[in-house]
Every structure is written in structure tokens, then in C-alpha cells.
GROMACS .gro file of C-alpha atoms in nm:
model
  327
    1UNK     CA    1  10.655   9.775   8.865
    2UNK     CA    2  10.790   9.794   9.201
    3UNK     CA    3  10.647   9.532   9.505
    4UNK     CA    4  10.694   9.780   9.822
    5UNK     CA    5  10.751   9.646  10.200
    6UNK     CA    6  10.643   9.839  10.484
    7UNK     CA    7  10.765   9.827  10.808
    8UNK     CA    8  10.689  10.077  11.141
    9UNK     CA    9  11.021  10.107  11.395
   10UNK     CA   10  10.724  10.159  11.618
   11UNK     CA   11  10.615   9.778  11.637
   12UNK     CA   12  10.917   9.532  11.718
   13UNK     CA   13  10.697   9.277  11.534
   14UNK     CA   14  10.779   9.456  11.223
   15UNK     CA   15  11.096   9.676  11.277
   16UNK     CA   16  11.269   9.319  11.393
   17UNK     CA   17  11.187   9.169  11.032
   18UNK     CA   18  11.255   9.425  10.834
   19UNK     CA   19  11.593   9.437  11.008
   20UNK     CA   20  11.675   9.096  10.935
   21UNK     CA   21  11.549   9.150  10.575
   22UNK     CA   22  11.828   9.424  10.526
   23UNK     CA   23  12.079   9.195  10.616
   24UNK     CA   24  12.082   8.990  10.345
   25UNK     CA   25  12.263   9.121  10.083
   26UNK     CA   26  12.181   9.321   9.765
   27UNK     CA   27  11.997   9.586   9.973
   28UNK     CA   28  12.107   9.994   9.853
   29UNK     CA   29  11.975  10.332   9.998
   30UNK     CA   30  11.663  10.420   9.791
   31UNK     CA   31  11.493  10.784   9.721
   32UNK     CA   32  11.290  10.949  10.069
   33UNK     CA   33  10.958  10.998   9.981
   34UNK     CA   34  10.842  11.206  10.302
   35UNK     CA   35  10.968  11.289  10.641
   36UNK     CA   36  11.025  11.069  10.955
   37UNK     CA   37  11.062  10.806  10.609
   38UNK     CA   38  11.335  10.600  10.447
   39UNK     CA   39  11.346  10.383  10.192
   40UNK     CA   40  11.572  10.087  10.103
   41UNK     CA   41  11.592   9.921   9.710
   42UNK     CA   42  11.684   9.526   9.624
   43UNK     CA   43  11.567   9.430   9.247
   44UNK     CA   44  11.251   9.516   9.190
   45UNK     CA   45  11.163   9.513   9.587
   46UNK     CA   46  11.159   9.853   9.792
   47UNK     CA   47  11.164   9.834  10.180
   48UNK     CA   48  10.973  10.145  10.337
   49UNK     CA   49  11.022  10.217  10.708
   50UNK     CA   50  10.818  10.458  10.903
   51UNK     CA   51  10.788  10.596  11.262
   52UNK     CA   52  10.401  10.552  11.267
   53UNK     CA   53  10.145  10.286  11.335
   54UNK     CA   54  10.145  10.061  11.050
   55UNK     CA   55   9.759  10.118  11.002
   56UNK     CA   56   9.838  10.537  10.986
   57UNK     CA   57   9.979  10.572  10.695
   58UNK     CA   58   9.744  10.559  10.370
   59UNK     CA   59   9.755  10.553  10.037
   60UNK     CA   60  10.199  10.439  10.056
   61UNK     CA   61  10.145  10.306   9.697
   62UNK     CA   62  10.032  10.581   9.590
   63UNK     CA   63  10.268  10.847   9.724
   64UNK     CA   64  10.549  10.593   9.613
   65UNK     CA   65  10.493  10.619   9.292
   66UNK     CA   66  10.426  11.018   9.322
   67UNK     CA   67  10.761  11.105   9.459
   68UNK     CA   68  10.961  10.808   9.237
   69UNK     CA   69  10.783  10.748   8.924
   70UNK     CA   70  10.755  10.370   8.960
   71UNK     CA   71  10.458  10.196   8.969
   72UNK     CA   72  10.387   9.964   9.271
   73UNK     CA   73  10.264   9.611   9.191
   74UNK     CA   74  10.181   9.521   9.546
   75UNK     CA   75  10.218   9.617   9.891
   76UNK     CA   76  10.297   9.422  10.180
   77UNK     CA   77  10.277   9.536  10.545
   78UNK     CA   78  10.530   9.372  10.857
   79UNK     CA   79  10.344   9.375  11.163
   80UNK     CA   80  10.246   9.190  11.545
   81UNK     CA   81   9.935   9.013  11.584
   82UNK     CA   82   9.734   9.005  11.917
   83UNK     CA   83   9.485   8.784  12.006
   84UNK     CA   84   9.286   8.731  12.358
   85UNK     CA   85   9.474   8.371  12.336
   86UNK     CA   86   9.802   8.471  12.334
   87UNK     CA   87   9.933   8.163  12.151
   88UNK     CA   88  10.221   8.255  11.905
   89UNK     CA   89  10.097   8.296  11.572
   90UNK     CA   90  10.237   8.333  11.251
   91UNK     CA   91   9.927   8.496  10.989
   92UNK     CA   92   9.875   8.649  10.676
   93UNK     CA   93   9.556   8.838  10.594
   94UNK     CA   94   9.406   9.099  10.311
   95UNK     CA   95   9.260   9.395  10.507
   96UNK     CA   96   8.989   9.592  10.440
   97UNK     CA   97   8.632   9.734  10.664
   98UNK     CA   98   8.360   9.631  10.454
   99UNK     CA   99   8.105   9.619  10.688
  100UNK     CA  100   8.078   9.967  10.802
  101UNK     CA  101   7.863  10.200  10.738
  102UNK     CA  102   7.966  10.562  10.649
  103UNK     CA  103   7.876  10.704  10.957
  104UNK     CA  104   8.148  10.463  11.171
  105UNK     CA  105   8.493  10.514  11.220
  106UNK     CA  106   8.698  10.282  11.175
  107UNK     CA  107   8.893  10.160  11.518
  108UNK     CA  108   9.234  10.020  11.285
  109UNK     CA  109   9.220  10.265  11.041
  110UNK     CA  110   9.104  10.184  10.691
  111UNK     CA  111   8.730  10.354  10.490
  112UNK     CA  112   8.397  10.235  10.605
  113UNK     CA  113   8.269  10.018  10.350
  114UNK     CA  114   8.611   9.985  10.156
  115UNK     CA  115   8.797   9.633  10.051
  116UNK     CA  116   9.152   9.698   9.913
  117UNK     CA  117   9.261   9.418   9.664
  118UNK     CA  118   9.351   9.086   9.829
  119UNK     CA  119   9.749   8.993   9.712
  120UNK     CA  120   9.731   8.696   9.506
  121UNK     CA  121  10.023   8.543   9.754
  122UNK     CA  122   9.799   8.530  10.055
  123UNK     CA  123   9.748   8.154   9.987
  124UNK     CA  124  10.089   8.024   9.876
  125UNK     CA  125  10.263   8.238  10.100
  126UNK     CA  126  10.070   8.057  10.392
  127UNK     CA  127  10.146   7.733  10.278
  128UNK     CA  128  10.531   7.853  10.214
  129UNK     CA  129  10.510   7.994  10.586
  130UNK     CA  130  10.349   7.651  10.735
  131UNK     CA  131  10.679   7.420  10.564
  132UNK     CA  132  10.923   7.696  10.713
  133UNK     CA  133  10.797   7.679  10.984
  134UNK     CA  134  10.756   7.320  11.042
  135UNK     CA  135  11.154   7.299  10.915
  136UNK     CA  136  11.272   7.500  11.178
  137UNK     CA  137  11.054   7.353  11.487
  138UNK     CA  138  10.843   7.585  11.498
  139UNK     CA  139  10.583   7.416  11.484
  140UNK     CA  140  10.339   7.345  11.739
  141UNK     CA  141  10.450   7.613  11.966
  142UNK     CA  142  10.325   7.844  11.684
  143UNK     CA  143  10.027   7.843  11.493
  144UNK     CA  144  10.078   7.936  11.108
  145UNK     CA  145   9.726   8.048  11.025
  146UNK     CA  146   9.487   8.305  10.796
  147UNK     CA  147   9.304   8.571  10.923
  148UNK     CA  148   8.948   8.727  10.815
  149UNK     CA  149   8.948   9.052  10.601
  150UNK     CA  150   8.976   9.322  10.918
  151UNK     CA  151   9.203   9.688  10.911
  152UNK     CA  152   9.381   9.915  10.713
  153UNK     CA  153   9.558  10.144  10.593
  154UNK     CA  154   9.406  10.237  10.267
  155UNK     CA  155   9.611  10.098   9.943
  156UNK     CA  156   9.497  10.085   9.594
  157UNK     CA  157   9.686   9.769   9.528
  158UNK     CA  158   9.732   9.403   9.607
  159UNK     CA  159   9.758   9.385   9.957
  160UNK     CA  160   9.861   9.155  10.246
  161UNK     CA  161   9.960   9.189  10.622
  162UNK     CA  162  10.219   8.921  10.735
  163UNK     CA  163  10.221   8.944  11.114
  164UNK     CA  164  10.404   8.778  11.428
  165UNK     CA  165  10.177   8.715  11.728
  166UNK     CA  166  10.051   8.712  11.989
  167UNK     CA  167  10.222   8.900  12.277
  168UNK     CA  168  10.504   9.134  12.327
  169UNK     CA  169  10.713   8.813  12.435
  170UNK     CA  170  10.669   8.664  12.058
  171UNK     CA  171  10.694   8.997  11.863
  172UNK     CA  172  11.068   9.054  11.886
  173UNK     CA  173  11.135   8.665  11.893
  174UNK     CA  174  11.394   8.673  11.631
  175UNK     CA  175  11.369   8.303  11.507
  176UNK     CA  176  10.964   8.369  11.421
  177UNK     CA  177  11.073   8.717  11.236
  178UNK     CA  178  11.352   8.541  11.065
  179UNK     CA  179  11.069   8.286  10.933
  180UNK     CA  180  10.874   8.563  10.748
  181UNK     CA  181  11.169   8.771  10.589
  182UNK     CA  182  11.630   8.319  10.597
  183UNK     CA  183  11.976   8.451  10.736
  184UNK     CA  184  12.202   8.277  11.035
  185UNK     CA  185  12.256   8.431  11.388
  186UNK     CA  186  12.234   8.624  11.506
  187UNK     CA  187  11.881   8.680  11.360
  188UNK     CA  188  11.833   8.296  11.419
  189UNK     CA  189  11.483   8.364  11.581
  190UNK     CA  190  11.373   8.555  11.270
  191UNK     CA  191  11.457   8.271  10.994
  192UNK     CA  192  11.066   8.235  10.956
  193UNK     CA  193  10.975   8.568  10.863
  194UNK     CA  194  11.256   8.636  10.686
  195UNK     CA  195  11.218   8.328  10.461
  196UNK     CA  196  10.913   8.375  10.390
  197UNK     CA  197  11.010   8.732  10.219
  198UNK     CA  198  11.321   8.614  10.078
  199UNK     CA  199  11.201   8.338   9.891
  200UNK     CA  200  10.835   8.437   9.814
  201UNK     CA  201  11.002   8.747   9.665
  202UNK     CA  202  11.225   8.538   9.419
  203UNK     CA  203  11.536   8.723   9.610
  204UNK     CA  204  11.685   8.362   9.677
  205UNK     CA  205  11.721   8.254   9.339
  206UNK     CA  206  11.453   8.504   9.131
  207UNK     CA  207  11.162   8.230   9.176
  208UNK     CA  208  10.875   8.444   9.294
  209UNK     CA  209  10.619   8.246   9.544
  210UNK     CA  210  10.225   8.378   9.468
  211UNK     CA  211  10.294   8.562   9.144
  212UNK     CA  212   9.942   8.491   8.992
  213UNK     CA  213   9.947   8.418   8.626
  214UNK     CA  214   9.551   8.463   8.543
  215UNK     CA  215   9.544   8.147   8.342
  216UNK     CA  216   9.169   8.109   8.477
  217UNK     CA  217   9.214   7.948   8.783
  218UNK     CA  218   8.960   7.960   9.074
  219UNK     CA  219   8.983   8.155   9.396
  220UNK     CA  220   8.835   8.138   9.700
  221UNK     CA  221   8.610   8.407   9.855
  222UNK     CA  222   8.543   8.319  10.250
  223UNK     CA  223   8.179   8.446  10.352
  224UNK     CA  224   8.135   8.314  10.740
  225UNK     CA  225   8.294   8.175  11.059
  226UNK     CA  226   8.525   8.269  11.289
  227UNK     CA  227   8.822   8.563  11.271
  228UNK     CA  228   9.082   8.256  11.173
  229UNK     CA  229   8.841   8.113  10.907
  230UNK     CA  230   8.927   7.769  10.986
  231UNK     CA  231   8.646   7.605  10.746
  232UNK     CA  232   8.826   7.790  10.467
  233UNK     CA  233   9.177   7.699  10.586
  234UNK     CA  234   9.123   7.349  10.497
  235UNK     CA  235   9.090   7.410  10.166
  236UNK     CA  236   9.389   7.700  10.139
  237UNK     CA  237   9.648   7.465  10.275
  238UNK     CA  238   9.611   7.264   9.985
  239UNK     CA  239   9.873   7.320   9.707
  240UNK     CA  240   9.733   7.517   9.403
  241UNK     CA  241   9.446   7.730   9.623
  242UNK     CA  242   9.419   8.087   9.577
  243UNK     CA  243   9.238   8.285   9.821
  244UNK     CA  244   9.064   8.649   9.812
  245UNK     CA  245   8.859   8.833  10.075
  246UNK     CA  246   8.774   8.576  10.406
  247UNK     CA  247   8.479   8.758  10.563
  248UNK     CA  248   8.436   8.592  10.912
  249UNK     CA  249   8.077   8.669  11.072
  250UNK     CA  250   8.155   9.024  11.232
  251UNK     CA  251   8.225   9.109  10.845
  252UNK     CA  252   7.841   9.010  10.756
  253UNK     CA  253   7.630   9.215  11.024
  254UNK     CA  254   7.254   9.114  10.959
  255UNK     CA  255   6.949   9.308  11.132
  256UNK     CA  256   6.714   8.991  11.240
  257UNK     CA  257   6.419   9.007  11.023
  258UNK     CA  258   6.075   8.996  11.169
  259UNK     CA  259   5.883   8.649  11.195
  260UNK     CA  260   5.562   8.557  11.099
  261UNK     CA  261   5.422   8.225  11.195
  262UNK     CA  262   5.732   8.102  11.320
  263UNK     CA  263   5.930   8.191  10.975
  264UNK     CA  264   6.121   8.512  10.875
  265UNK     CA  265   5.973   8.734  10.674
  266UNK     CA  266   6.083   9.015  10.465
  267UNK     CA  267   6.433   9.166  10.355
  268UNK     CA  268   6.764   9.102  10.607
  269UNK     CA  269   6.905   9.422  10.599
  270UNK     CA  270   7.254   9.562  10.726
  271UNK     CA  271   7.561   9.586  10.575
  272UNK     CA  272   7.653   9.276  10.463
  273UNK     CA  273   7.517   9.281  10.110
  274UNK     CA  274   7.757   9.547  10.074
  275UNK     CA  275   8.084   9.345  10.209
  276UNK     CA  276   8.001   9.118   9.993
  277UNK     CA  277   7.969   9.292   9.726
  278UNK     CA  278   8.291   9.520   9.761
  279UNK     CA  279   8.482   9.196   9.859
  280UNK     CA  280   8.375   8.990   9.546
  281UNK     CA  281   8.494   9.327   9.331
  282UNK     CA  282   8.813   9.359   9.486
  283UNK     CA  283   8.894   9.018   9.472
  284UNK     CA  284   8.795   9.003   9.141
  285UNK     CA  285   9.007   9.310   9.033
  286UNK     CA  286   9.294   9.103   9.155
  287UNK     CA  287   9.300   8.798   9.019
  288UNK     CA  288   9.211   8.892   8.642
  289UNK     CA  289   9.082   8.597   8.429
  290UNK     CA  290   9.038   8.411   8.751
  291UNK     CA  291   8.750   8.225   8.826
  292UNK     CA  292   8.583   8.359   9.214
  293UNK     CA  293   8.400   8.132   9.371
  294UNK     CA  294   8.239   8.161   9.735
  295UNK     CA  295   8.274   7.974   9.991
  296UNK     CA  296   8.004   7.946  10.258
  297UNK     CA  297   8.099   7.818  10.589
  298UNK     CA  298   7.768   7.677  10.636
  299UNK     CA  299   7.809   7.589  10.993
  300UNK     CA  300   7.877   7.947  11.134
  301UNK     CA  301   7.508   8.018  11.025
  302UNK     CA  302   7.138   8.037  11.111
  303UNK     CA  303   6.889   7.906  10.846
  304UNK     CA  304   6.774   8.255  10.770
  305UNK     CA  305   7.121   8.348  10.793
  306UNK     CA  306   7.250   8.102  10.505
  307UNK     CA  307   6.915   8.147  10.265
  308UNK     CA  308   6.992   8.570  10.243
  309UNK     CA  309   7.326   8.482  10.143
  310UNK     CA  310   7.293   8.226   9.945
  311UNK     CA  311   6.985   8.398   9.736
  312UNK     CA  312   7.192   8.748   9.701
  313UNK     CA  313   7.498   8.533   9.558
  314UNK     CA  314   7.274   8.366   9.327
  315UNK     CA  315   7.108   8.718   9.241
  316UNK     CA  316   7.443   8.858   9.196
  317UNK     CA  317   7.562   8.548   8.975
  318UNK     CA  318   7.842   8.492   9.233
  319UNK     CA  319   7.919   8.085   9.225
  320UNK     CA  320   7.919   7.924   9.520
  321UNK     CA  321   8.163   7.614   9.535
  322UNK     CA  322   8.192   7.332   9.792
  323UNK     CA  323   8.548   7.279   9.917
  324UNK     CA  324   8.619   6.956   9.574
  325UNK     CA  325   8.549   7.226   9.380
  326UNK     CA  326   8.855   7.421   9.407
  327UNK     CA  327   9.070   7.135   9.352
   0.00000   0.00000   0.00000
């Protein structure tokens, strides 16, 4: 099993990285596996670089394994972050559009309706991320933070986005990229991204970060809140948390029932039985003989919002855990 690294030379927020990453040594040529494509090999890590948006591309792990016969374990994609803020940002995320229907296209590629399996490193690789970060001052100017389930490309593995953010000034700023994938200058402003890849991959010293061991642990499924899920980043920046899906509030679209008397009456429909339902699965599916347990962030809803939810977990014999109970 191979874990496979994707980078696009057309985002500098993931070409720069993936540059940096290949400077460290052990790297050799590895096998094309289509056009405009090339592929790099280091232990049991393969480096893909493409010419396309990173969301474009579907199905990589697939079509790695069809044209080289090895398995892929996980996929992880290098990429920039934007936000209306613009405050540099260092995030991690699982992707995925659960909440759309079949009849929507997606505007970042991925299916309507689909979840891919979150990777089981999402949480320690944040918490890895926040001390690098932190050790090479860059902390405050950046923010080392989660995002909600959002985008693809379609995978049928364990999957994570590591991204540098937020605007074009931040996405080639070497010392952030160096953070997520650990070398000296001249890649100094890339030690964050870089470390984060070197170590987390066991490539420093073959001491994996994340590798999840299924020894019945819990993990955390976000339902609510906002796009940085900071009610379920309180309890992921503890050591020992694993997180799945993090469905923020756009994730969950409800049709407001009808009232009668002053109280709602009758089914909540929309879609967000659904990406709930396709989240819980996927996390599930990765994370074998782990113990998923949801967590609401009750704040981000209304009353009727909170009883729908609440009932279909219970109906669907999905625990629901307060944040002590993932410690």
C-alpha cells in the first residue's frame, strides 16, 4: 500500500510544497501514469504532480493503482485556501458534497450527495501543524485551523486537503509551505508545510503521525456551525482526538417546516438526512473498529433545527457525545 501526494503546478500553494518536499532526500523518478503527469517515489510515499486544478482530476487512486499495480492507502491533496478574511491560514479538511441533490452541480468539483472517506490524520496532523507552527513563529500571524467537509475531487480512499491560505501573498510564502511538507533555506518560508509531510509521513525517522490503529477508539463526527467548526476544534486540539466528517450548517440544508399553533409540525425535509447519513458511513468505513460519535454544535441551531437532528441520530442509532466524552 502506497500513501499518494498530489500536487497541481497550477496553484503556487501547492506546486511551492511539493517542491520543497522533493528536496529532501530519498526522492527517485517514479512510473507516468497519464499525460501532462509525473510521478516521484520515497518509501512507501508517491508524489503526483499535475497541470490541472487540484479539484479536476478524479478518481487519482484509482488510476494509480491501474497503471502501477499498487494499492493506495490514502491520498492527500497540496493546495491554497481562500477565505473573504484573508488572514493566513494553515487548514486541513476531508472533502466531500453531501448536501446536494442529484440535479446540482457541484461548483469545486466532487458528486452530489457523495462523502469520500475522511483520513484518519486529519486530527493529529492539525495538532502536529499547530506545534510547528507555533516553533517557528508562526503563530499568530497565521491561523492553524480545520475546515468543514466542502469539495472534491472524487477518491475512493482516505482523504485530506492540507492547504496554505488565504491570498496570493501567503500561497507561495515559502516558510508556511515549508511548515506542511522541514528543510533549511532557501525553502525557509515552507518549513511548516513541509514538516508537517515529512514527519507525519514517518520520512524523518519512519514514525508515522495519524496512522489509525482501530483499537476502538472514538471519533468525532461534526454536525453544525460555522465553515471552521470552531465548537468542534476545541475538542480536536486535544491530544488523542480523532476526527471524521465536520458538516458546518451549509452541509445540513433544512426546508422550514410548517407551524401550527406556534410549533412546527410535520417532517423537515431537504438534504441533510442524507449528509448525514453518507458522512456517518464514510467516516465509519475509515476508522474500522472505531467508535463514531456525533457531535452537535448546539449553538449554531434553532430548536426545531436541533430536535430533527437529534431524533434522526437517535433513529439511526448514531451516539451523540458531549465534548468529556471523547476524552
Amino acid at each position: 500500500m502506497v500513501v499518494l501526494v498530489v500536487a497541481t503546478a497550477s496553484d503556487p500553494a501547492s506546486i511551492g510544497p511539493a517542491a520543497a518536499f522533493l528536496a529532501m532526500p530519498g526522492w527517485s523518478p517514479g512510473p507516468p501514469i497519464s499525460e501532462g503527469m509525473e510521478s516521484f517515489t520515497n518509501g512507501n510515499v508517491r508524489l503526483l504532480k499535475h497541470e490541472r486544478s487540484i479539484i479536476a482530476e478524479d478518481d487519482l487512486d484509482q488510476r494509480w493503482q491501474e497503471a502501477t499495480g499498487e494499492p493506495v492507502s490514502e491520498v492527500i491533496f497540496l493546495s491554497k485556501h481562500t477565505a473573504v478574511s484573508n488572514r493566513p491560514a494553515l487548514t486541513v479538511h476531508p472533502i466531500g458534497v453531501p448536501h446536494l441533490r442529484e440535479d446540482e452541480t457541484p461548483p469545486q468539483g466532487g458528486t452530489p450527495g457523495w462523502a469520500a472517506m475522511p483520513n484518519p490524520r486529519i486530527g493529529p496532523w492539525l495538532r502536529l501543524m499547530q506545534k510547528i507552527a507555533k516553533e517557528q513563529g508562526l503563530v499568530p500571524e497565521f491561523e492553524i485551523t480545520l475546515e468543514a467537509t466542502h469539495h472534491g475531487p472524487v477518491t475512493s480512499t482516505p482523504t485530506m486537503f492540507v492547504e496554505i491560505g488565504s491570498i496570493e501573498e501567503y500561497w507561495g510564502r515559502q516558510d508556511a509551505a515549508q511548515a506542511i511538507a522541514l528543510v533549511s533555506p532557501p525553502f525557509l518560508a515552507y518549513s511548516q508545510y513541509l514538516q508537517v509531510l515529512w514527519k507525519g509521513l514517518g520520512l524523518e525517522d519512519g514514525n508515522a503521525v495519524g496512522s489509525w490503529q482501530g483499537n476502538g477508539e472514538k471519533v468525532l463526527l461534526g454536525i453544525g456551525g460555522g465553515h471552521y467548526a470552531p465548537r468542534h476544534m476545541d475538542i480536536v486540539i486535544k491530544n488523542g482526538v480523532w476526527v471524521g466528517h465536520l458538516l458546518s450548517g451549509y452541509s445540513l440544508p433544512m426546508d422550514t417546516p410548517s407551524q401550527v399553533n406556534g410549533k412546527t409540525s410535520g417532517e423537515v425535509s431537504g438534504m441533510w438526512k442524507h449528509s448525514i447519513k453518507v458522512s456517518y458511513e464514510a467516516t465509519k468505513a475509515a476508522f474500522p473498529g472505531g467508535e463514531v460519535i456525533a457531535h452537535l454544535d448546539h449553538k449554531s441551531f434553532k430548536g426545531w433545527q436541533k430536535n430533527a437532528v437529534t431524533s434522526y441520530l437517535q433513529e439511526q442509532n448514531i451516539s451523540i457525545g458531549k465534548p468529556s466524552d471523547f476524552f
